Each structure stands twice: as C-alpha cells, then as structure tokens.
mmCIF file of C-alpha atoms in Angstrom:
data_model
loop_
_atom_site.group_PDB
_atom_site.id
_atom_site.type_symbol
_atom_site.label_atom_id
_atom_site.label_comp_id
_atom_site.label_asym_id
_atom_site.label_seq_id
_atom_site.Cartn_x
_atom_site.Cartn_y
_atom_site.Cartn_z
ATOM 1 C CA UNK M 1 9.645 -28.274 -12.151
ATOM 2 C CA UNK M 2 8.917 -27.837 -15.844
ATOM 3 C CA UNK M 3 11.414 -26.928 -18.537
ATOM 4 C CA UNK M 4 9.683 -23.553 -18.752
ATOM 5 C CA UNK M 5 10.641 -22.918 -15.142
ATOM 6 C CA UNK M 6 14.255 -23.940 -15.584
ATOM 7 C CA UNK M 7 16.738 -23.133 -18.294
ATOM 8 C CA UNK M 8 20.239 -24.528 -18.466
ATOM 9 C CA UNK M 9 22.700 -23.574 -21.130
ATOM 10 C CA UNK M 10 25.378 -25.494 -22.945
ATOM 11 C CA UNK M 11 27.155 -23.312 -25.465
ATOM 12 C CA UNK M 12 25.199 -20.492 -27.057
ATOM 13 C CA UNK M 13 22.390 -18.910 -25.081
ATOM 14 C CA UNK M 14 18.889 -19.176 -26.468
ATOM 15 C CA UNK M 15 16.087 -16.779 -25.626
ATOM 16 C CA UNK M 16 13.982 -18.221 -22.787
ATOM 17 C CA UNK M 17 10.494 -19.372 -23.704
ATOM 18 C CA UNK M 18 8.187 -16.404 -23.312
ATOM 19 C CA UNK M 19 10.940 -13.808 -22.916
ATOM 20 C CA UNK M 20 9.299 -10.451 -23.526
ATOM 21 C CA UNK M 21 5.898 -12.029 -24.230
ATOM 22 C CA UNK M 22 4.562 -13.302 -20.863
ATOM 23 C CA UNK M 23 1.580 -11.294 -19.677
ATOM 24 C CA UNK M 24 3.122 -10.886 -16.208
ATOM 25 C CA UNK M 25 6.516 -9.647 -17.470
ATOM 26 C CA UNK M 26 7.326 -6.099 -16.357
ATOM 27 C CA UNK M 27 10.919 -5.906 -17.632
ATOM 28 C CA UNK M 28 12.400 -7.942 -20.467
ATOM 29 C CA UNK M 29 16.130 -8.381 -21.055
ATOM 30 C CA UNK M 30 16.742 -9.777 -24.520
ATOM 31 C CA UNK M 31 20.083 -11.115 -25.805
ATOM 32 C CA UNK M 32 22.081 -8.538 -23.842
ATOM 33 C CA UNK M 33 25.891 -8.617 -23.907
ATOM 34 C CA UNK M 34 28.636 -6.450 -22.485
ATOM 35 C CA UNK M 35 32.186 -6.614 -23.878
ATOM 36 C CA UNK M 36 35.251 -4.646 -22.862
ATOM 37 C CA UNK M 37 37.391 -5.038 -25.940
ATOM 38 C CA UNK M 38 38.182 -8.743 -26.039
ATOM 39 C CA UNK M 39 36.920 -9.328 -22.501
ATOM 40 C CA UNK M 40 33.390 -10.700 -22.273
ATOM 41 C CA UNK M 41 31.685 -9.613 -19.051
ATOM 42 C CA UNK M 42 28.188 -10.705 -20.071
ATOM 43 C CA UNK M 43 27.145 -12.726 -23.086
ATOM 44 C CA UNK M 44 23.715 -13.022 -24.730
ATOM 45 C CA UNK M 45 21.611 -12.904 -21.556
ATOM 46 C CA UNK M 46 17.831 -13.080 -21.872
ATOM 47 C CA UNK M 47 15.608 -12.863 -18.825
ATOM 48 C CA UNK M 48 11.973 -11.968 -18.204
ATOM 49 C CA UNK M 49 11.386 -10.241 -14.876
ATOM 50 C CA UNK M 50 7.840 -10.626 -13.621
ATOM 51 C CA UNK M 51 5.639 -7.929 -12.173
ATOM 52 C CA UNK M 52 5.658 -7.878 -8.331
ATOM 53 C CA UNK M 53 8.095 -10.773 -7.965
ATOM 54 C CA UNK M 54 11.237 -11.013 -5.857
ATOM 55 C CA UNK M 55 14.008 -12.214 -8.164
ATOM 56 C CA UNK M 56 17.422 -13.114 -6.757
ATOM 57 C CA UNK M 57 20.545 -13.014 -8.924
ATOM 58 C CA UNK M 58 23.277 -15.368 -7.717
ATOM 59 C CA UNK M 59 26.708 -16.428 -8.953
ATOM 60 C CA UNK M 60 30.339 -16.661 -7.913
ATOM 61 C CA UNK M 61 32.684 -13.676 -8.093
ATOM 62 C CA UNK M 62 33.176 -12.753 -11.751
ATOM 63 C CA UNK M 63 29.921 -14.382 -12.815
ATOM 64 C CA UNK M 64 28.565 -11.110 -14.223
ATOM 65 C CA UNK M 65 26.167 -10.065 -11.446
ATOM 66 C CA UNK M 66 27.568 -6.561 -11.013
ATOM 67 C CA UNK M 67 27.721 -6.010 -14.764
ATOM 68 C CA UNK M 68 24.101 -7.103 -15.148
ATOM 69 C CA UNK M 69 22.916 -4.726 -12.431
ATOM 70 C CA UNK M 70 24.945 -1.824 -13.825
ATOM 71 C CA UNK M 71 23.324 -2.381 -17.212
ATOM 72 C CA UNK M 72 19.819 -2.348 -15.714
ATOM 73 C CA UNK M 73 20.592 0.783 -13.703
ATOM 74 C CA UNK M 74 22.072 2.639 -16.681
ATOM 75 C CA UNK M 75 25.546 2.953 -15.160
ATOM 76 C CA UNK M 76 27.132 1.299 -18.202
ATOM 77 C CA UNK M 77 25.675 0.781 -21.697
ATOM 78 C CA UNK M 78 25.152 -2.648 -23.195
ATOM 79 C CA UNK M 79 27.316 -3.701 -26.132
ATOM 80 C CA UNK M 80 24.284 -5.325 -27.726
ATOM 81 C CA UNK M 81 20.791 -6.467 -26.878
ATOM 82 C CA UNK M 82 17.422 -4.959 -26.015
ATOM 83 C CA UNK M 83 15.536 -3.884 -22.890
ATOM 84 C CA UNK M 84 11.780 -3.585 -22.834
ATOM 85 C CA UNK M 85 9.428 -2.333 -20.101
ATOM 86 C CA UNK M 86 5.696 -2.810 -19.851
ATOM 87 C CA UNK M 87 3.793 0.417 -20.482
ATOM 88 C CA UNK M 88 1.359 0.926 -17.606
ATOM 89 C CA UNK M 89 -1.227 2.550 -19.871
ATOM 90 C CA UNK M 90 -1.140 0.290 -22.925
ATOM 91 C CA UNK M 91 0.005 -2.916 -21.253
ATOM 92 C CA UNK M 92 2.521 -3.438 -24.055
ATOM 93 C CA UNK M 93 6.222 -4.183 -23.635
ATOM 94 C CA UNK M 94 8.027 -1.211 -25.148
ATOM 95 C CA UNK M 95 11.690 -0.680 -25.983
ATOM 96 C CA UNK M 96 13.569 1.442 -23.439
ATOM 97 C CA UNK M 97 17.066 2.924 -23.526
ATOM 98 C CA UNK M 98 19.197 2.368 -20.425
ATOM 99 C CA UNK M 99 22.298 4.388 -21.240
ATOM 100 C CA UNK M 100 22.357 6.532 -18.084
ATOM 101 C CA UNK M 101 21.069 6.365 -14.493
ATOM 102 C CA UNK M 102 18.577 9.128 -15.278
ATOM 103 C CA UNK M 103 17.131 7.065 -18.141
ATOM 104 C CA UNK M 104 16.766 4.060 -15.833
ATOM 105 C CA UNK M 105 14.989 6.201 -13.242
ATOM 106 C CA UNK M 106 12.739 7.592 -15.946
ATOM 107 C CA UNK M 107 11.832 4.032 -16.922
ATOM 108 C CA UNK M 108 10.909 3.282 -13.312
ATOM 109 C CA UNK M 109 14.058 1.439 -12.196
ATOM 110 C CA UNK M 110 15.817 2.495 -8.985
ATOM 111 C CA UNK M 111 19.002 0.850 -7.686
ATOM 112 C CA UNK M 112 20.486 0.761 -4.199
ATOM 113 C CA UNK M 113 24.135 -0.206 -4.612
ATOM 114 C CA UNK M 114 26.149 -1.975 -1.946
ATOM 115 C CA UNK M 115 27.973 1.214 -0.898
ATOM 116 C CA UNK M 116 24.542 2.941 -0.600
ATOM 117 C CA UNK M 117 26.145 6.305 -1.619
ATOM 118 C CA UNK M 118 24.934 8.026 1.539
ATOM 119 C CA UNK M 119 26.446 11.209 2.924
ATOM 120 C CA UNK M 120 27.171 10.057 6.461
ATOM 121 C CA UNK M 121 27.595 13.580 7.847
ATOM 122 C CA UNK M 122 24.143 14.653 6.700
ATOM 123 C CA UNK M 123 20.849 13.816 8.363
ATOM 124 C CA UNK M 124 18.299 11.277 7.195
ATOM 125 C CA UNK M 125 15.955 13.678 5.396
ATOM 126 C CA UNK M 126 18.857 15.259 3.495
ATOM 127 C CA UNK M 127 19.970 11.827 2.302
ATOM 128 C CA UNK M 128 16.477 10.770 1.255
ATOM 129 C CA UNK M 129 16.187 13.874 -0.937
ATOM 130 C CA UNK M 130 19.849 14.212 -1.924
ATOM 131 C CA UNK M 131 20.060 15.841 -5.374
ATOM 132 C CA UNK M 132 16.322 16.481 -5.667
ATOM 133 C CA UNK M 133 15.528 18.769 -2.735
ATOM 134 C CA UNK M 134 12.046 20.330 -3.051
ATOM 135 C CA UNK M 135 11.659 24.097 -2.941
ATOM 136 C CA UNK M 136 8.900 26.044 -1.260
ATOM 137 C CA UNK M 137 5.977 27.184 -3.338
ATOM 138 C CA UNK M 138 5.385 30.647 -4.643
ATOM 139 C CA UNK M 139 7.541 32.904 -6.765
ATOM 140 C CA UNK M 140 9.802 33.865 -3.854
ATOM 141 C CA UNK M 141 10.434 30.256 -2.927
ATOM 142 C CA UNK M 142 11.315 29.279 -6.484
ATOM 143 C CA UNK M 143 13.467 32.310 -7.246
ATOM 144 C CA UNK M 144 15.459 32.008 -4.024
ATOM 145 C CA UNK M 145 15.391 28.196 -4.172
ATOM 146 C CA UNK M 146 14.287 27.984 -0.571
ATOM 147 C CA UNK M 147 14.353 24.332 0.459
ATOM 148 C CA UNK M 148 11.091 22.973 1.854
ATOM 149 C CA UNK M 149 12.605 21.277 4.880
ATOM 150 C CA UNK M 150 9.240 20.565 6.484
ATOM 151 C CA UNK M 151 8.107 18.584 3.438
ATOM 152 C CA UNK M 152 11.415 16.687 3.346
ATOM 153 C CA UNK M 153 11.013 15.575 6.947
ATOM 154 C CA UNK M 154 7.364 14.585 6.551
ATOM 155 C CA UNK M 155 7.941 12.653 3.329
ATOM 156 C CA UNK M 156 11.034 10.924 4.753
ATOM 157 C CA UNK M 157 9.011 9.694 7.720
ATOM 158 C CA UNK M 158 6.306 8.420 5.349
ATOM 159 C CA UNK M 159 8.774 6.661 3.028
ATOM 160 C CA UNK M 160 10.531 4.945 5.930
ATOM 161 C CA UNK M 161 7.223 3.979 7.523
ATOM 162 C CA UNK M 162 6.151 2.372 4.229
ATOM 163 C CA UNK M 163 9.011 -0.111 4.586
ATOM 164 C CA UNK M 164 8.590 -0.679 8.309
ATOM 165 C CA UNK M 165 11.218 1.662 9.774
ATOM 166 C CA UNK M 166 10.745 4.451 12.293
ATOM 167 C CA UNK M 167 13.773 6.749 12.062
ATOM 168 C CA UNK M 168 14.110 10.395 13.092
ATOM 169 C CA UNK M 169 14.546 12.411 9.867
ATOM 170 C CA UNK M 170 16.921 14.727 11.756
ATOM 171 C CA UNK M 171 19.215 11.903 12.907
ATOM 172 C CA UNK M 172 22.776 12.019 11.605
ATOM 173 C CA UNK M 173 23.170 9.121 9.180
ATOM 174 C CA UNK M 174 26.546 7.893 10.451
ATOM 175 C CA UNK M 175 24.978 7.321 13.882
ATOM 176 C CA UNK M 176 22.450 4.825 12.501
ATOM 177 C CA UNK M 177 22.874 1.060 12.420
ATOM 178 C CA UNK M 178 23.768 -0.647 9.136
ATOM 179 C CA UNK M 179 20.203 -1.837 8.686
ATOM 180 C CA UNK M 180 18.829 1.645 9.285
ATOM 181 C CA UNK M 181 21.277 3.131 6.786
ATOM 182 C CA UNK M 182 20.147 0.583 4.214
ATOM 183 C CA UNK M 183 16.548 1.599 4.923
ATOM 184 C CA UNK M 184 17.423 5.265 4.302
ATOM 185 C CA UNK M 185 18.989 4.307 0.954
ATOM 186 C CA UNK M 186 15.858 2.356 0.007
ATOM 187 C CA UNK M 187 13.583 5.204 1.124
ATOM 188 C CA UNK M 188 15.554 7.523 -1.171
ATOM 189 C CA UNK M 189 14.882 5.124 -4.052
ATOM 190 C CA UNK M 190 11.166 4.975 -3.222
ATOM 191 C CA UNK M 191 10.668 8.753 -3.351
ATOM 192 C CA UNK M 192 10.330 8.522 -7.138
ATOM 193 C CA UNK M 193 7.750 5.697 -6.823
ATOM 194 C CA UNK M 194 9.701 3.198 -8.988
ATOM 195 C CA UNK M 195 8.218 0.023 -10.401
ATOM 196 C CA UNK M 196 11.435 -2.009 -10.063
ATOM 197 C CA UNK M 197 13.815 -1.756 -7.089
ATOM 198 C CA UNK M 198 17.288 -3.323 -7.372
ATOM 199 C CA UNK M 199 19.178 -4.122 -4.164
ATOM 200 C CA UNK M 200 22.876 -4.930 -4.535
ATOM 201 C CA UNK M 201 24.135 -7.083 -1.630
ATOM 202 C CA UNK M 202 21.822 -5.273 0.834
ATOM 203 C CA UNK M 203 22.851 -7.368 3.855
ATOM 204 C CA UNK M 204 26.605 -7.463 3.220
ATOM 205 C CA UNK M 205 27.600 -4.905 5.868
ATOM 206 C CA UNK M 206 24.906 -5.349 8.514
ATOM 207 C CA UNK M 207 24.358 -7.430 11.645
ATOM 208 C CA UNK M 208 22.250 -10.586 11.793
ATOM 209 C CA UNK M 209 19.404 -8.556 13.264
ATOM 210 C CA UNK M 210 19.866 -5.917 10.580
ATOM 211 C CA UNK M 211 19.868 -8.578 7.867
ATOM 212 C CA UNK M 212 16.505 -9.856 9.028
ATOM 213 C CA UNK M 213 15.115 -6.326 8.977
ATOM 214 C CA UNK M 214 16.275 -5.961 5.382
ATOM 215 C CA UNK M 215 14.670 -9.252 4.383
ATOM 216 C CA UNK M 216 11.476 -7.983 6.013
ATOM 217 C CA UNK M 217 11.962 -4.785 4.009
ATOM 218 C CA UNK M 218 12.121 -6.782 0.766
ATOM 219 C CA UNK M 219 8.829 -8.437 1.664
ATOM 220 C CA UNK M 220 7.339 -5.009 2.461
ATOM 221 C CA UNK M 221 8.417 -3.729 -0.943
ATOM 222 C CA UNK M 222 6.753 -6.670 -2.659
ATOM 223 C CA UNK M 223 3.603 -6.235 -0.565
ATOM 224 C CA UNK M 224 3.443 -2.598 -1.702
ATOM 225 C CA UNK M 225 3.413 -3.737 -5.344
ATOM 226 C CA UNK M 226 7.085 -3.292 -6.243
ATOM 227 C CA UNK M 227 9.179 -5.720 -8.249
ATOM 228 C CA UNK M 228 12.422 -6.465 -6.402
ATOM 229 C CA UNK M 229 15.710 -7.729 -7.850
ATOM 230 C CA UNK M 230 18.340 -8.497 -5.267
ATOM 231 C CA UNK M 231 21.884 -9.795 -5.406
ATOM 232 C CA UNK M 232 23.311 -11.764 -2.520
ATOM 233 C CA UNK M 233 26.035 -14.236 -1.639
ATOM 234 C CA UNK M 234 23.914 -15.554 1.227
ATOM 235 C CA UNK M 235 21.950 -18.437 -0.242
ATOM 236 C CA UNK M 236 19.749 -18.761 2.829
ATOM 237 C CA UNK M 237 18.402 -15.293 2.062
ATOM 238 C CA UNK M 238 17.481 -16.546 -1.402
ATOM 239 C CA UNK M 239 15.413 -19.365 0.053
ATOM 240 C CA UNK M 240 13.846 -16.997 2.596
ATOM 241 C CA UNK M 241 12.439 -14.307 0.299
ATOM 242 C CA UNK M 242 12.971 -14.995 -3.423
ATOM 243 C CA UNK M 243 10.215 -16.202 -5.721
ATOM 244 C CA UNK M 244 12.725 -17.087 -8.432
ATOM 245 C CA UNK M 245 16.473 -17.415 -8.772
ATOM 246 C CA UNK M 246 18.589 -16.548 -11.817
ATOM 247 C CA UNK M 247 22.045 -18.136 -11.833
ATOM 248 C CA UNK M 248 24.922 -16.462 -13.667
ATOM 249 C CA UNK M 249 28.209 -18.233 -14.433
ATOM 250 C CA UNK M 250 31.118 -16.806 -16.429
ATOM 251 C CA UNK M 251 28.937 -14.058 -17.886
ATOM 252 C CA UNK M 252 26.105 -16.335 -19.013
ATOM 253 C CA UNK M 253 22.673 -17.056 -17.589
ATOM 254 C CA UNK M 254 22.817 -20.797 -16.878
ATOM 255 C CA UNK M 255 19.596 -21.403 -14.946
ATOM 256 C CA UNK M 256 16.281 -19.891 -13.915
ATOM 257 C CA UNK M 257 14.737 -21.689 -10.959
ATOM 258 C CA UNK M 258 11.456 -21.360 -9.096
ATOM 259 C CA UNK M 259 11.937 -21.210 -5.336
ATOM 260 C CA UNK M 260 9.222 -23.786 -4.787
ATOM 261 C CA UNK M 261 11.000 -26.175 -2.440
ATOM 262 C CA UNK M 262 12.554 -28.315 -5.157
ATOM 263 C CA UNK M 263 15.993 -26.683 -4.996
ATOM 264 C CA UNK M 264 18.487 -26.619 -2.143
ATOM 265 C CA UNK M 265 21.866 -25.104 -1.315
ATOM 266 C CA UNK M 266 23.810 -27.959 -2.929
ATOM 267 C CA UNK M 267 21.804 -27.594 -6.122
ATOM 268 C CA UNK M 268 22.418 -23.836 -6.326
ATOM 269 C CA UNK M 269 26.112 -24.118 -5.567
ATOM 270 C CA UNK M 270 26.449 -26.823 -8.206
ATOM 271 C CA UNK M 271 24.901 -24.601 -10.854
ATOM 272 C CA UNK M 272 26.992 -21.612 -9.795
ATOM 273 C CA UNK M 273 30.234 -23.606 -10.041
ATOM 274 C CA UNK M 274 29.340 -25.735 -13.060
ATOM 275 C CA UNK M 275 29.261 -29.000 -11.132
ATOM 276 C CA UNK M 276 25.634 -29.257 -12.253
ATOM 277 C CA UNK M 277 25.056 -28.424 -15.900
#
C-alpha cells in the first residue's frame, strides 16, 4: 500500500494528495469542519470520493460519522470548508452548497438514514413517491392534482427491480421484512436518479438474511453506475463490499485504506481506537 492510498494524521489535518484534483473524483470534501460552540464534532476533514466506488465510513461512537453524513446530505451546514461535485457536462469539479436536503438532492446526493423515514401504514408505492407524487397529465389532472397511481406502481416496481427486489407496490410497508423496508427506502432515493447514494447503518435493524440482501443491493447500486457511501459498525461488511475505507476518530479523518487484502479487523479496530497511529 502506497502513502497515496493511506493517510494517517498526527495533529493538524493536511489535505490528502489529489483531493479535488483526481480525474476519478466525483465528490470532493475539502477542509470541512463542524463546531457547536466550543464543541468540535468534525475538524478539517478532506476526502476525495471516487466515481462508482463503494466507500465505507467507520469509527467508534462519537467519531463524527453521523455529523459527516448529515453535512453531505444537507441536514446541517458546515462551519467551514468546501464541497465540490464533478459537473457531468464539463467534467470539472465545481463548488456546491449543501445547506439543505433539497440542495443535496439537487447536487445528485441522496441519503437513506438509519430510521429510513418510512410511513409504515402506507403502501410501498406511496412510500417510494412520498412528497413527490406525480399527477396525471392534462389540464384537468394538473388543476385537480389527481395522483397518477398507475405510474407510481409501475415506477416503484421498476426501481425495486433495479436493485434486485420484487415487492408488491400495494403491500403495506409495516408488513415487510427489515430488508424489504430498506429496499423501499433505497428505491425512493433512486427515483431522482442520484449520482451518490449514502446508506447510514443499512443493516442495523435487519436479519442475517436481510443483511446479505442489503450487501447485494450495494453491489447492484455500484453495478448500475452509482457511487455508494455507507456507514456500518459491522467490519465484516466493510471487507465484503467496500473498495475503500475512511476511518474517523474524535472528529478527524485518521486513515484512508484500500480494501485490497492488506488490512484486517485488528488493523481497522486499532486505527479506530488510536492503538495504531
């Protein structure tokens, strides 16, 4: 493993080599910090996220994982730092503002949080299109805001099929398994055709079988051309599907590692806890 593949930090964070300049970078995080008064949740983090990679973010509780994801998804604004996204037309990395979820979505970033934010009493199609229900065409359809239920069902089936799930769009969501519910949440994110999909602890509340389905789902997302960022406490999942691993500790990025067979559980745990500097 070269020094370009791994970065460890002692003291102040330095911008990783190639941050925001690599030809395969789709999203660049540059010197980003988040402070709550005197409390530092994230400090001077720089990370280049590559196009069509699966990047895992790991760290102990309080390491800054949730803060980092909330910044990328526009839930909270950064105290300082810059985000840049590659423009699909020009190929250039351009500055983007991530100060609201709608701005993140507009930039092409969709996030599925751990709680999934599903309405369990509603059916699958309603959850996939929650908040952006399509209306029927024609003046009458638009004026009366008549929901195009047929389109919702057809598109829900397509979105779920794209990630390897066959679920009845009329099924009540609370009657689905944990893995199926996670798939519905991901399908909802895919409706907008995002470039980056963030999954926050996607296997935390599902069975072993469901967890494997979700790992398969991550691979399906990558195969379809998406960039995937996922947070997990299960290190085996990291070794199973991640291309790279970013390690956070006490609000700082302390290592970037290629999942190329040269790292193991002991190595990761050591970096997460500080036993390995």
